[in-house]
CSV table of C-alpha atoms in Angstrom, one decimal:
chain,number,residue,atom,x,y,z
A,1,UNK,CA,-66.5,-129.8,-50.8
A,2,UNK,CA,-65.2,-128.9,-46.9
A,3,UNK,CA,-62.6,-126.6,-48.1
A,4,UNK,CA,-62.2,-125.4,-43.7
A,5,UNK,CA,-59.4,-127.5,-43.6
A,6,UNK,CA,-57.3,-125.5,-46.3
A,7,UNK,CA,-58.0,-122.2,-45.0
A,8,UNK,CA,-55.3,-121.8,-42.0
A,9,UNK,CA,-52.5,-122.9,-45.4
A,10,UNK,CA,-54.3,-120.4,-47.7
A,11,UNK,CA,-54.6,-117.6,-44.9
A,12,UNK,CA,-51.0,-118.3,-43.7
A,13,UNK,CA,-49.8,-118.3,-47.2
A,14,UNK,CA,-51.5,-114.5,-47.6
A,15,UNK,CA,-50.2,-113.1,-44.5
A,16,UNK,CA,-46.8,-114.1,-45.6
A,17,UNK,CA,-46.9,-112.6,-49.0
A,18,UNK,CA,-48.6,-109.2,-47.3
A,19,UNK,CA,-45.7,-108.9,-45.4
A,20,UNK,CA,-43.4,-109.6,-48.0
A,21,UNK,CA,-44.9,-106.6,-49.8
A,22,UNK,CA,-45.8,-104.0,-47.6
A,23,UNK,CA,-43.0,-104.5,-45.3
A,24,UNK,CA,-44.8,-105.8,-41.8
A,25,UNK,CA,-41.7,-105.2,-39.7
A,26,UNK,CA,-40.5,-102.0,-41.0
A,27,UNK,CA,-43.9,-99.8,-41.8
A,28,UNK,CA,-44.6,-98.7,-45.6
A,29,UNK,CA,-42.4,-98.4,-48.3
A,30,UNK,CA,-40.5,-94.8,-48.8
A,31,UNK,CA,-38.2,-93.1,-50.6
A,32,UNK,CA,-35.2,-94.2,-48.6
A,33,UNK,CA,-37.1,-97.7,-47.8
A,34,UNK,CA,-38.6,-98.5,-50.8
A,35,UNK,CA,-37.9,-102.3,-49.4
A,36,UNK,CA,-36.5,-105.6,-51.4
A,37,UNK,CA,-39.7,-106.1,-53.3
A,38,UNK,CA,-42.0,-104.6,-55.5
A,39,UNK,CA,-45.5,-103.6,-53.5
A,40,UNK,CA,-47.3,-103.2,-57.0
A,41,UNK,CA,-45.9,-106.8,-58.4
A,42,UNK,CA,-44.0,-108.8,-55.9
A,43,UNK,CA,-41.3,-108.8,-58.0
A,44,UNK,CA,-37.9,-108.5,-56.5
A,45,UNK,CA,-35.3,-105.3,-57.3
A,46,UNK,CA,-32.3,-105.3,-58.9
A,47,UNK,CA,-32.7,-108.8,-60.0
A,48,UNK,CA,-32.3,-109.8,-64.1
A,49,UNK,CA,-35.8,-109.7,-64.5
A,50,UNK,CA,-36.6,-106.7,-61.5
A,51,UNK,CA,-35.8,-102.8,-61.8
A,52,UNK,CA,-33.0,-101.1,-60.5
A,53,UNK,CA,-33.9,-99.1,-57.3
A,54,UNK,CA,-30.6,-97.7,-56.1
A,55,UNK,CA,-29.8,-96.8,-52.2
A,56,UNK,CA,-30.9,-93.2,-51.5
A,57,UNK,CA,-30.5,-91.4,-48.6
A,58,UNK,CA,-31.2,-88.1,-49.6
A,59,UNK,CA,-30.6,-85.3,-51.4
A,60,UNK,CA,-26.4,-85.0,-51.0
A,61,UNK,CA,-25.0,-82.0,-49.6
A,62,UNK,CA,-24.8,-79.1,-51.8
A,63,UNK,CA,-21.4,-77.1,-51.1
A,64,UNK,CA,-22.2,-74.0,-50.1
A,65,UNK,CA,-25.9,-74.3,-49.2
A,66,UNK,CA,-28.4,-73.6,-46.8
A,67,UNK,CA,-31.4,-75.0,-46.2
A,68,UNK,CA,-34.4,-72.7,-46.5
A,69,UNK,CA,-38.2,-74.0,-45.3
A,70,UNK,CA,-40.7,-73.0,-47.5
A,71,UNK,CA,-44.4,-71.5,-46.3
A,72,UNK,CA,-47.0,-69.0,-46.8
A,73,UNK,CA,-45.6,-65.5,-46.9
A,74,UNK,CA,-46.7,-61.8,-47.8
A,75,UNK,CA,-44.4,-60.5,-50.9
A,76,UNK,CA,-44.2,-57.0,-51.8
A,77,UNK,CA,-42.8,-53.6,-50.7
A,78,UNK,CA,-43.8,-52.6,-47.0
A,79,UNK,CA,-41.7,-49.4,-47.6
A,80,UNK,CA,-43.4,-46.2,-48.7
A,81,UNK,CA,-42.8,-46.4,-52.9
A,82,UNK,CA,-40.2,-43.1,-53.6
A,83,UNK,CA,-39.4,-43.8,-56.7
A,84,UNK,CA,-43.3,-44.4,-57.6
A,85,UNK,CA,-43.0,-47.9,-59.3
A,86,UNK,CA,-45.8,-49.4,-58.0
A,87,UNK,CA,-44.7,-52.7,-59.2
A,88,UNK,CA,-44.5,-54.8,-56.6
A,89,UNK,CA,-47.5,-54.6,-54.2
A,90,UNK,CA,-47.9,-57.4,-51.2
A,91,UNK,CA,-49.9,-60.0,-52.2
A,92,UNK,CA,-50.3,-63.4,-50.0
A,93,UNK,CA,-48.1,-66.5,-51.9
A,94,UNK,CA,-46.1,-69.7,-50.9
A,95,UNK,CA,-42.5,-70.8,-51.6
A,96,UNK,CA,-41.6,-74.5,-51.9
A,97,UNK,CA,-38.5,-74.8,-49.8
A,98,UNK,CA,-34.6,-74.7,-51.5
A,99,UNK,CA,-31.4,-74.3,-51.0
A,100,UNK,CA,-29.5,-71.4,-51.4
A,101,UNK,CA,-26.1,-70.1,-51.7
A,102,UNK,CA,-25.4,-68.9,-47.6
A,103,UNK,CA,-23.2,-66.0,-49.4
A,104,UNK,CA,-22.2,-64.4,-52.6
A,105,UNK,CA,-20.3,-66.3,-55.0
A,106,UNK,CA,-17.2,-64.2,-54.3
A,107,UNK,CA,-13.7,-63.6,-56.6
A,108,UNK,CA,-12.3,-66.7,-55.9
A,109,UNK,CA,-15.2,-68.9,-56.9
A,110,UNK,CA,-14.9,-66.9,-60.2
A,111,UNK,CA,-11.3,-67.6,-60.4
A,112,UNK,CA,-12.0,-71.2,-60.1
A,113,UNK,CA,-14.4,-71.4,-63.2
A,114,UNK,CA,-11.9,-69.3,-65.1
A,115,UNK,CA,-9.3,-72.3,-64.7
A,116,UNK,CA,-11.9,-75.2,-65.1
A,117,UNK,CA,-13.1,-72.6,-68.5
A,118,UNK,CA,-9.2,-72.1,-69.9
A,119,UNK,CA,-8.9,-76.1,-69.7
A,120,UNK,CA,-12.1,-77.2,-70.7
A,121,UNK,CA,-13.1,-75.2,-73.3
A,122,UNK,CA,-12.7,-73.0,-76.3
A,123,UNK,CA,-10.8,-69.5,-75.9
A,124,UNK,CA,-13.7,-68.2,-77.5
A,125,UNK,CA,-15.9,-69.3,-73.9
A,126,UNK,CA,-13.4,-68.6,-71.8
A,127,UNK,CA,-13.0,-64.5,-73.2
A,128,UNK,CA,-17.1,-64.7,-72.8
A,129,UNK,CA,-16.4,-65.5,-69.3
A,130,UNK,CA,-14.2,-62.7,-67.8
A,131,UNK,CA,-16.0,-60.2,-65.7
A,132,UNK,CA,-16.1,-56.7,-67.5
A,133,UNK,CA,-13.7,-55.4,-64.7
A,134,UNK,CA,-13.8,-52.0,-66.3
A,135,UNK,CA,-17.0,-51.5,-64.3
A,136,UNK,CA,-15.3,-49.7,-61.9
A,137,UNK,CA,-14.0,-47.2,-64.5
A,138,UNK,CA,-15.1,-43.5,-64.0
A,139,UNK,CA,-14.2,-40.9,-65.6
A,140,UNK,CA,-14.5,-38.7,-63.0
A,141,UNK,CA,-12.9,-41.1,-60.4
A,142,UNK,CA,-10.0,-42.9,-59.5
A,143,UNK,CA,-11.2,-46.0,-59.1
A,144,UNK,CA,-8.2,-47.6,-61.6
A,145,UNK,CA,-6.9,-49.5,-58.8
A,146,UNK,CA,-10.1,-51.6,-58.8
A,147,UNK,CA,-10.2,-52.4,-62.6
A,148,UNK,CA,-6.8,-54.4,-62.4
A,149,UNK,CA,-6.7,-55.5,-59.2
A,150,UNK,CA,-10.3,-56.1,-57.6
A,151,UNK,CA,-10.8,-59.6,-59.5
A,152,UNK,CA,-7.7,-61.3,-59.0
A,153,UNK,CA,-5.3,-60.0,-55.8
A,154,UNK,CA,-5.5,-62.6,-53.4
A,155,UNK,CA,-6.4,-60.0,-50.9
A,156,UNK,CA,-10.1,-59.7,-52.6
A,157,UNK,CA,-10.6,-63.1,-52.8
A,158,UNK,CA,-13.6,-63.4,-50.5
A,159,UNK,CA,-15.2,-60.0,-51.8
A,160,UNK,CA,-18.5,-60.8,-54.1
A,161,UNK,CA,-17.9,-61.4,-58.0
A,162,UNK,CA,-19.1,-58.2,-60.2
A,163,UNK,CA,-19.0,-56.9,-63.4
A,164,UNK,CA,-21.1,-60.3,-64.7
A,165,UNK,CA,-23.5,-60.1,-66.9
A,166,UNK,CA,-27.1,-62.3,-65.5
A,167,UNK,CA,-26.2,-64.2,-69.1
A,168,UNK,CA,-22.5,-65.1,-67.3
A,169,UNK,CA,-24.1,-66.1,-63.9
A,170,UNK,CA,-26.4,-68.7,-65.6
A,171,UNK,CA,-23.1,-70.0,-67.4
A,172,UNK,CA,-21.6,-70.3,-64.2
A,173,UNK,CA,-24.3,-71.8,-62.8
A,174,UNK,CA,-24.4,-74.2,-65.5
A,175,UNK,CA,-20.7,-75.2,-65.0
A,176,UNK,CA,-21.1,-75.3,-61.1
A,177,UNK,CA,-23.9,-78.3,-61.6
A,178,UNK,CA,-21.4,-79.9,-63.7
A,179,UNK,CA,-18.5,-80.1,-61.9
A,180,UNK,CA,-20.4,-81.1,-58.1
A,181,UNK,CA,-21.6,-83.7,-59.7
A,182,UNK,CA,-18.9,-84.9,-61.6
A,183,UNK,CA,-17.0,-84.5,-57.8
A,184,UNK,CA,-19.5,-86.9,-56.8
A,185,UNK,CA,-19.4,-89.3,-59.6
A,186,UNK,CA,-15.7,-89.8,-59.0
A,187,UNK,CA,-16.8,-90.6,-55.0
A,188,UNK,CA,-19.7,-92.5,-55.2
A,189,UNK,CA,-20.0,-96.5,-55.6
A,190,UNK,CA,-22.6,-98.4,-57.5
A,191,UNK,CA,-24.8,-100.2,-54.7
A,192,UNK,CA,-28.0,-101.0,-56.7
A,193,UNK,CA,-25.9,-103.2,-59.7
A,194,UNK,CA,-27.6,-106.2,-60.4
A,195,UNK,CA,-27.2,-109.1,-58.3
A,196,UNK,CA,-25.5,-112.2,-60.3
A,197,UNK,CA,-27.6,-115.2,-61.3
A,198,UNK,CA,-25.9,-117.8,-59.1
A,199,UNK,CA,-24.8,-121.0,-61.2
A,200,UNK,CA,-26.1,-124.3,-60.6
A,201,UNK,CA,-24.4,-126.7,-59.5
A,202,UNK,CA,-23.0,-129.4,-61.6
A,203,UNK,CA,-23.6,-127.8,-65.2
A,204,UNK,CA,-23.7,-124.3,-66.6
A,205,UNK,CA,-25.5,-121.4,-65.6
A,206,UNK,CA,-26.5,-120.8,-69.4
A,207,UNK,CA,-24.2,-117.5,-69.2
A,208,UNK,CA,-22.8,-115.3,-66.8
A,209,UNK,CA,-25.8,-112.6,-67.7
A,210,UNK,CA,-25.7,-111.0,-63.9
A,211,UNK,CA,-21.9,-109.6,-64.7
A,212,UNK,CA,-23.3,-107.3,-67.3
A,213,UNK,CA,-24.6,-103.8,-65.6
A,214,UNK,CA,-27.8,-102.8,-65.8
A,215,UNK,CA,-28.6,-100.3,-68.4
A,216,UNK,CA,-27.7,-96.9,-66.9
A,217,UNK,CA,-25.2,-98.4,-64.3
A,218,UNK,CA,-22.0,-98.1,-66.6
A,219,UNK,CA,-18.9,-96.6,-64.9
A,220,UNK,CA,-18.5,-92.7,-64.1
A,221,UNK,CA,-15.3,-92.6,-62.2
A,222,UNK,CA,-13.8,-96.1,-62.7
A,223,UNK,CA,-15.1,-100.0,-61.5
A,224,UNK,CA,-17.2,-99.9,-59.1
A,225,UNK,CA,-17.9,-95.9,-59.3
A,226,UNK,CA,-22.1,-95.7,-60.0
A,227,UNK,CA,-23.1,-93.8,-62.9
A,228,UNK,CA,-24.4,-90.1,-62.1
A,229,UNK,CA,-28.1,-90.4,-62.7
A,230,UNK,CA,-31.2,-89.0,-61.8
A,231,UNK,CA,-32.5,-92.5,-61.4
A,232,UNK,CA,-29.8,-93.5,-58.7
A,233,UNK,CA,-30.5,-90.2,-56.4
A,234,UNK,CA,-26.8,-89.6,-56.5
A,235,UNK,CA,-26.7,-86.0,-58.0
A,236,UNK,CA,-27.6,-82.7,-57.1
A,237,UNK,CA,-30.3,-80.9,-58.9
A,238,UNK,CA,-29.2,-78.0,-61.1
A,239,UNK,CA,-27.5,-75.0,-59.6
A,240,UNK,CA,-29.5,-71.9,-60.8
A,241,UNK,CA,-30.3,-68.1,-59.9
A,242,UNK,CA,-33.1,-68.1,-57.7
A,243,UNK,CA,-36.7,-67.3,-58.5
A,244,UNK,CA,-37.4,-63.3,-57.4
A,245,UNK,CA,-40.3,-64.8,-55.3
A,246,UNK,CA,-37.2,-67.2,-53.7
A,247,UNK,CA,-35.0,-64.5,-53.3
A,248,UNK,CA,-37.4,-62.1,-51.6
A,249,UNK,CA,-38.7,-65.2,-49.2
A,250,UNK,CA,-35.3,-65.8,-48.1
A,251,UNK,CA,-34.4,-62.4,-47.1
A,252,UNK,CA,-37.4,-61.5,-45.5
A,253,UNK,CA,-36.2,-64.5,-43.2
A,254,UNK,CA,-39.8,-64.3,-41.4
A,255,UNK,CA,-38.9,-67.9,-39.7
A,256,UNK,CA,-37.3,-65.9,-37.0
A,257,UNK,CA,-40.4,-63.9,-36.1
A,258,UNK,CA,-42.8,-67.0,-35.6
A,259,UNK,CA,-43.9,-68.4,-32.5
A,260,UNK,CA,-44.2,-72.5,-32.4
A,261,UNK,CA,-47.7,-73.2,-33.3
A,262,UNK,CA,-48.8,-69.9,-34.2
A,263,UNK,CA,-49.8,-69.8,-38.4
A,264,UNK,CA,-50.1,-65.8,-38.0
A,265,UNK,CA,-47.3,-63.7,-39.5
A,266,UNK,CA,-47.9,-61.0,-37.1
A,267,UNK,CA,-44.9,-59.4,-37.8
A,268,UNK,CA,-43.4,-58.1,-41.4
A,269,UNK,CA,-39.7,-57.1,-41.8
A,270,UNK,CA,-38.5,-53.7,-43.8
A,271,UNK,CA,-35.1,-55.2,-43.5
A,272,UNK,CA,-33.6,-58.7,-43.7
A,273,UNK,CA,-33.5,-58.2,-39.8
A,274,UNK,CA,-35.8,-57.0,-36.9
A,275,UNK,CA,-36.6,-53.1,-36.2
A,276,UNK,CA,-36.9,-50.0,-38.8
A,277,UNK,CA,-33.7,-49.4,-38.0
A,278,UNK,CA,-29.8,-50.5,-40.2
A,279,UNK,CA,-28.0,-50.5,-37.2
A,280,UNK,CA,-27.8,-53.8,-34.4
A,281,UNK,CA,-29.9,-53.5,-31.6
A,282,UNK,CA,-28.6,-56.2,-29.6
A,283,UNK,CA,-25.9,-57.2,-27.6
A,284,UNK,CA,-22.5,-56.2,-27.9
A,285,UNK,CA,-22.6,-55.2,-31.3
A,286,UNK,CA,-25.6,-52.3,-30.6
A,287,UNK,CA,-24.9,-49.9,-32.6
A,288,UNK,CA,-22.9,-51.5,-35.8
A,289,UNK,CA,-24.4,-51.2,-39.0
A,290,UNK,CA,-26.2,-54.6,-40.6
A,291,UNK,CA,-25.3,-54.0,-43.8
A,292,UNK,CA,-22.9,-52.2,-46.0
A,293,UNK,CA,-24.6,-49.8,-48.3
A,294,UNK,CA,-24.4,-45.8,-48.7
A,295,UNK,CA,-25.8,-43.6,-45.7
A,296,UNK,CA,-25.9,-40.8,-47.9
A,297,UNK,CA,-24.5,-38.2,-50.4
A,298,UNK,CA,-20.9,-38.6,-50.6
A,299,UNK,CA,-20.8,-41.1,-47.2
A,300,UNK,CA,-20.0,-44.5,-48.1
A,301,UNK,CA,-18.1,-45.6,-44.9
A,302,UNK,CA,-18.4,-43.2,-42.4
A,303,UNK,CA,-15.3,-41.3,-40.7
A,304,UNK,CA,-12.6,-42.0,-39.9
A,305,UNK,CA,-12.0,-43.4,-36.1
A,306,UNK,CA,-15.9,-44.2,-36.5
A,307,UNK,CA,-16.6,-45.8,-39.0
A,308,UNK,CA,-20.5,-47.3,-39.7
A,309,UNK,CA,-20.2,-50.1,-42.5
A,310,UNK,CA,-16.7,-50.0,-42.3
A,311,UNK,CA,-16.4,-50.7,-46.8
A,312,UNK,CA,-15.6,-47.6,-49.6
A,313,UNK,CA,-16.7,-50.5,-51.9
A,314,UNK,CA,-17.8,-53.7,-51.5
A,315,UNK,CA,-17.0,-56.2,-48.3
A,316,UNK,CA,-16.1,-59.7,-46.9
A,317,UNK,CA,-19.0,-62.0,-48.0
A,318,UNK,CA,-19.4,-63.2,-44.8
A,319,UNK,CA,-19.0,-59.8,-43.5
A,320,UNK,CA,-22.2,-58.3,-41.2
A,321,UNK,CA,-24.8,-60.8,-39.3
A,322,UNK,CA,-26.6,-63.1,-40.9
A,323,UNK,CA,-29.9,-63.3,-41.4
A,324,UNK,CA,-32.5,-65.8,-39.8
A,325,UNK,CA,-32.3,-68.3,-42.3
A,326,UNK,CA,-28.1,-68.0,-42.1
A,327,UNK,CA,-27.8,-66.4,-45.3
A,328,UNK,CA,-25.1,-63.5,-45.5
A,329,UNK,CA,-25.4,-60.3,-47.3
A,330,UNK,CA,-29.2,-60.4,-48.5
A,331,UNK,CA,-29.3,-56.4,-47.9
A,332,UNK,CA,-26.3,-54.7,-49.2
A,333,UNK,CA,-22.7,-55.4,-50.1
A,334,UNK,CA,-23.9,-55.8,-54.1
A,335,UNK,CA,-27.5,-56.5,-55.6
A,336,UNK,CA,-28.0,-59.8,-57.0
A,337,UNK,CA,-29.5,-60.9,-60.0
A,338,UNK,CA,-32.5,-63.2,-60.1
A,339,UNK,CA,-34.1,-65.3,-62.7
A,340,UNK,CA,-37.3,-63.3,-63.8
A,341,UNK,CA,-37.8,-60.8,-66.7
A,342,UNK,CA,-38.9,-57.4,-65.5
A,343,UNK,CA,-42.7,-56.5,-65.6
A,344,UNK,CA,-44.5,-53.7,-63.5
A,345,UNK,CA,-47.0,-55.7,-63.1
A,346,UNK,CA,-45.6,-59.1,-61.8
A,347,UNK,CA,-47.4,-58.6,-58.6
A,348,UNK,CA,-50.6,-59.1,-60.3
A,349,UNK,CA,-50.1,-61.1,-63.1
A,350,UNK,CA,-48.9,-64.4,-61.2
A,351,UNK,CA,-49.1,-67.8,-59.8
A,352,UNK,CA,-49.8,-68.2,-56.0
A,353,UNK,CA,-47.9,-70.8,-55.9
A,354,UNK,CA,-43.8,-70.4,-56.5
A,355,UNK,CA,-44.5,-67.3,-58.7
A,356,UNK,CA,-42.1,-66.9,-61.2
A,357,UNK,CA,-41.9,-64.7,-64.3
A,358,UNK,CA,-40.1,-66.6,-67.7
A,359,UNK,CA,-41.2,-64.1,-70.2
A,360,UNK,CA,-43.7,-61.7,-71.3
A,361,UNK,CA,-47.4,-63.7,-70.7
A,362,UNK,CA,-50.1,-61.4,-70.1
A,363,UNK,CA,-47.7,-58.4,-70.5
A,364,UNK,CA,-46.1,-58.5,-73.9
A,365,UNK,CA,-42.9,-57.2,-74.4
A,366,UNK,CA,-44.9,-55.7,-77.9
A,367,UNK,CA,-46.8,-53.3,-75.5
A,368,UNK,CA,-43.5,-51.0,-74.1
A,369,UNK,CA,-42.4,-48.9,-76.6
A,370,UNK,CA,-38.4,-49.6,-76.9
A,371,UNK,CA,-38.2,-49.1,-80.4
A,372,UNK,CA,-39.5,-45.8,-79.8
A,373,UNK,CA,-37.5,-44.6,-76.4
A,374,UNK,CA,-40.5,-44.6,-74.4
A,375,UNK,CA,-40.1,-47.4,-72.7
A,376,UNK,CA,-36.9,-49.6,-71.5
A,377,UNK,CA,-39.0,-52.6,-71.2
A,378,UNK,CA,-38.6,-56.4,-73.0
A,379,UNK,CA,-38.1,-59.7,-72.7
A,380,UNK,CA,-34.2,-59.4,-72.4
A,381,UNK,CA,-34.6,-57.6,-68.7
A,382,UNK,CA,-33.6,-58.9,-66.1
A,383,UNK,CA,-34.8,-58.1,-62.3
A,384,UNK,CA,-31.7,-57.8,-59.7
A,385,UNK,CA,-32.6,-57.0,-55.6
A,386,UNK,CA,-31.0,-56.4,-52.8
A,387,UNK,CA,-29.1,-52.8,-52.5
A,388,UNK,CA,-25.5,-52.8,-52.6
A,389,UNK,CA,-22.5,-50.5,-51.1
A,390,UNK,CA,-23.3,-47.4,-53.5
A,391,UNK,CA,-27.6,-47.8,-52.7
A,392,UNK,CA,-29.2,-45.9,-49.9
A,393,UNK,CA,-30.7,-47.7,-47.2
A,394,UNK,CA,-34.3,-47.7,-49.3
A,395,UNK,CA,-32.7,-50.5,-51.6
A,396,UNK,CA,-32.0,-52.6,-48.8
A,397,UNK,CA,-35.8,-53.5,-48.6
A,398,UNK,CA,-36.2,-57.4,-49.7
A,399,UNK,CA,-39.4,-56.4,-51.7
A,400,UNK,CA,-37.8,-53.2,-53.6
A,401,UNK,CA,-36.7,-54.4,-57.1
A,402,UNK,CA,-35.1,-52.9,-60.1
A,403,UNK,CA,-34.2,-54.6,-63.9
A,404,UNK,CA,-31.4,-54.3,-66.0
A,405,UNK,CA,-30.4,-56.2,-69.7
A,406,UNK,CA,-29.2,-59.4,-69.3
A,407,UNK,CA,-26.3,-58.8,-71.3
A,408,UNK,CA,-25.3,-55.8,-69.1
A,409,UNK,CA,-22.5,-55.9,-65.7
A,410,UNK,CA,-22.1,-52.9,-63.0
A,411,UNK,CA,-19.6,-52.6,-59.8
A,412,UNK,CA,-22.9,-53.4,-57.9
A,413,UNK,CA,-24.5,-56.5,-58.7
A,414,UNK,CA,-23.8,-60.3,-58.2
A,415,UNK,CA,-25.2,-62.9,-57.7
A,416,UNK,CA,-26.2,-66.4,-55.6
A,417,UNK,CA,-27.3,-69.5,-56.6
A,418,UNK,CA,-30.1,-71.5,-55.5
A,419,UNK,CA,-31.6,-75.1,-55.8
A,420,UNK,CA,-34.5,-76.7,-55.5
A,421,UNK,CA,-35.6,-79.6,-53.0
A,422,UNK,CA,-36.5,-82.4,-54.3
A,423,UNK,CA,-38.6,-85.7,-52.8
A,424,UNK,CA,-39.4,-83.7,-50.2
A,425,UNK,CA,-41.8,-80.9,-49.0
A,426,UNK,CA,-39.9,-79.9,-45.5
């Protein structure tokens, strides 16, 4: 049988459908192009019989966020060790790139998830989630006008959040997922809804099956609004304290030590900014203090008429340069807490890749002695870093760190949030 005759039809006929599925015109399928048909079946998307692939364009923009490129990096103390920890010597890792808060969530962001709390939920919760302003109290101080006023006089608004526990910040964390992405349910339309089966002409369509949304599509914000989903590429990834090994990446801020095309970090940073020193170096700020911490005993501003840091207490979260990266406040100001449990050893008993400490493995909590006062150690520890307004410049180091309980709150730590990337490895 001469079947020559049939092959131009049949190799026509394949050049069409390759097209059709690996998109000749437009290159291969991605995330933001996944184009109109299936490249495994042929089958068309949101049809009756395909899937739903909804429109994505990426990630939407977190409020408040900055972007911050992951890499190789060096972790660990530079700094000669005074207080003799030993517990967190450099070691060679790499961070997946996130976002992260570009300052500290300050008063007024509290205030906010107070109100959202009191109408929301139950007075039980929203007692739970009032800062213990009596941080400030000292017996030997008279630091009253803090405890009633710090928190909620509008003149403090843009000073950082303290006296929360790390159990409060994850709440708020929690809530602060919730409510961006309920914002961007009541914004956002449905464009991946199936498309309706058109009726033939002259007789019935066998029922209108096309005006019934797909499953997961059903209204979030009225007609027409899409559902929040995972699947639809239309919600933000959880809010959340940031890893240590994030925290510590993003101050170091090493991006703005590297030359284009050079993979050597030739440089490290004691401080969140270049030199050995904690005052500018540059321009016509040389001379000002980068951070606002305590110079030493008794000297937590300076004098008056010259002033270093300018702040008794804490400052302005957008107060002092920011680092490389943009991110405000990642020496001084107040520590911050970060997700991991406390262990001397989490230098060496880690991950290479996003290290990250949930719990006790390979140290047990059983091993420390709290029962017996030897030890403060256990699984309820949290690690903050940072250095705040009543820490000497030492703290200030990104790869110093120090634990406290979870349950506990000072005048001198807060927090950020962070979030991870996702679809993406840049």
């Amino acid at each position: 049988m001469n079947l020559s005759k049939y092959l131009p039809k049949y190799i026509g006929m394949a050049v069409v459908g390759a097209c059709a599925l690996s998109a000749c015109k437009s290159g291969p399928p991605s995330a933001q192009k996944p184009g109109k048909y299936s490249s495994t079946t042929g089958i068309e998307y949101n049809t009756e019989e395909g899937m739903k692939v909804a429109d994505y364009q990426g990630i939407p923009e977190g409020p408040g966020l900055v972007f911050i490129e992951g890499g190789r990096t060096v972790l660990g103390s530079g700094e000669e060790d005074v207080a003799m920890t030993h517990d967190n010597l450099e070691r060679t890792v790499t961070v997946a790139s996130f976002y992260m808060d570009e300052a500290e969530v300050a008063n007024i962001h509290w205030l906010e998830y107070l109100h959202y709390v009191r109408k929301d939920s139950s007075e039980e919760f929203y007692q739970s989630a009032l800062p213990d302003t009596t941080v400030w109290a000292r017996d030997l101080s008279f630091n009253d006008p803090y405890v009633d006023y710090y928190l909620r006089y509008p003149g403090f608004r843009f000073f950082p959040v303290v006296g929360v526990s790390w159990l409060q910040a994850n709440d708020f964390c929690t809530w602060r997922t919730a409510k961006v992405n309920e914002n961007l349910a009541g914004s956002a339309e449905d464009t991946s809804a199936p498309k309706k089966k058109k009726k033939k002409k002259g007789g019935d369509d066998g029922g209108d099956a096309g005006d019934a949304g797909a499953e997961g599509t059903a209204d979030a914000g009225g007609e027409g609004k899409a559902k929040i989903s995972i699947e639809n590429g239309n919600t933000l990834p959880n809010y959340r304290l940031p890893t240590e090994a994030e925290w510590e990446y993003a101050a170091q801020a090493m991006i703005g030590t590297q030359e284009v095309g050079n993979e050597n970090q030739e440089n490290k940073r004691v401080y969140p900014w270049d030199g050995r020193q904690v005052r500018n170096s540059y321009g016509k700020k040389m001379g000002q203090f980068m951070a606002n911490f305590k110079r030493g005993r008794g000297d937590y501003a300076g004098i008056a008429g010259s002033l270093n840091d300018g702040a008794m207490i804490t400052e302005y979260v957008y107060a002092y340069p920011p680092n490389d990266y943009g991110l405000y406040n990642m020496a001084g100001n107040v520590n911050e807490w970060v997700q991991d449990v406390y262990r001397p050893l989490s230098f060496e008993d880690m991950e290479d890749l996003n290290p990250f400490r949930r719990n006790g493995v390979l140290d047990e909590e059983s091993k420390y002695d709290k029962k017996g006062y030897q030890s403060l150690i256990d699984d309820k520890v949290r690690v903050y870093k940072g250095g705040s307004w009543k820490d000497v410049a030492y703290w200030l180091s990104p790869g110093t760190r120090r634990f406290m309980t979870q349950d506990s709150a000072t005048a001198s730590i807060g927090f950020r949030c962070a979030m991870i990337n996702p679809g993406s490895n840049k």
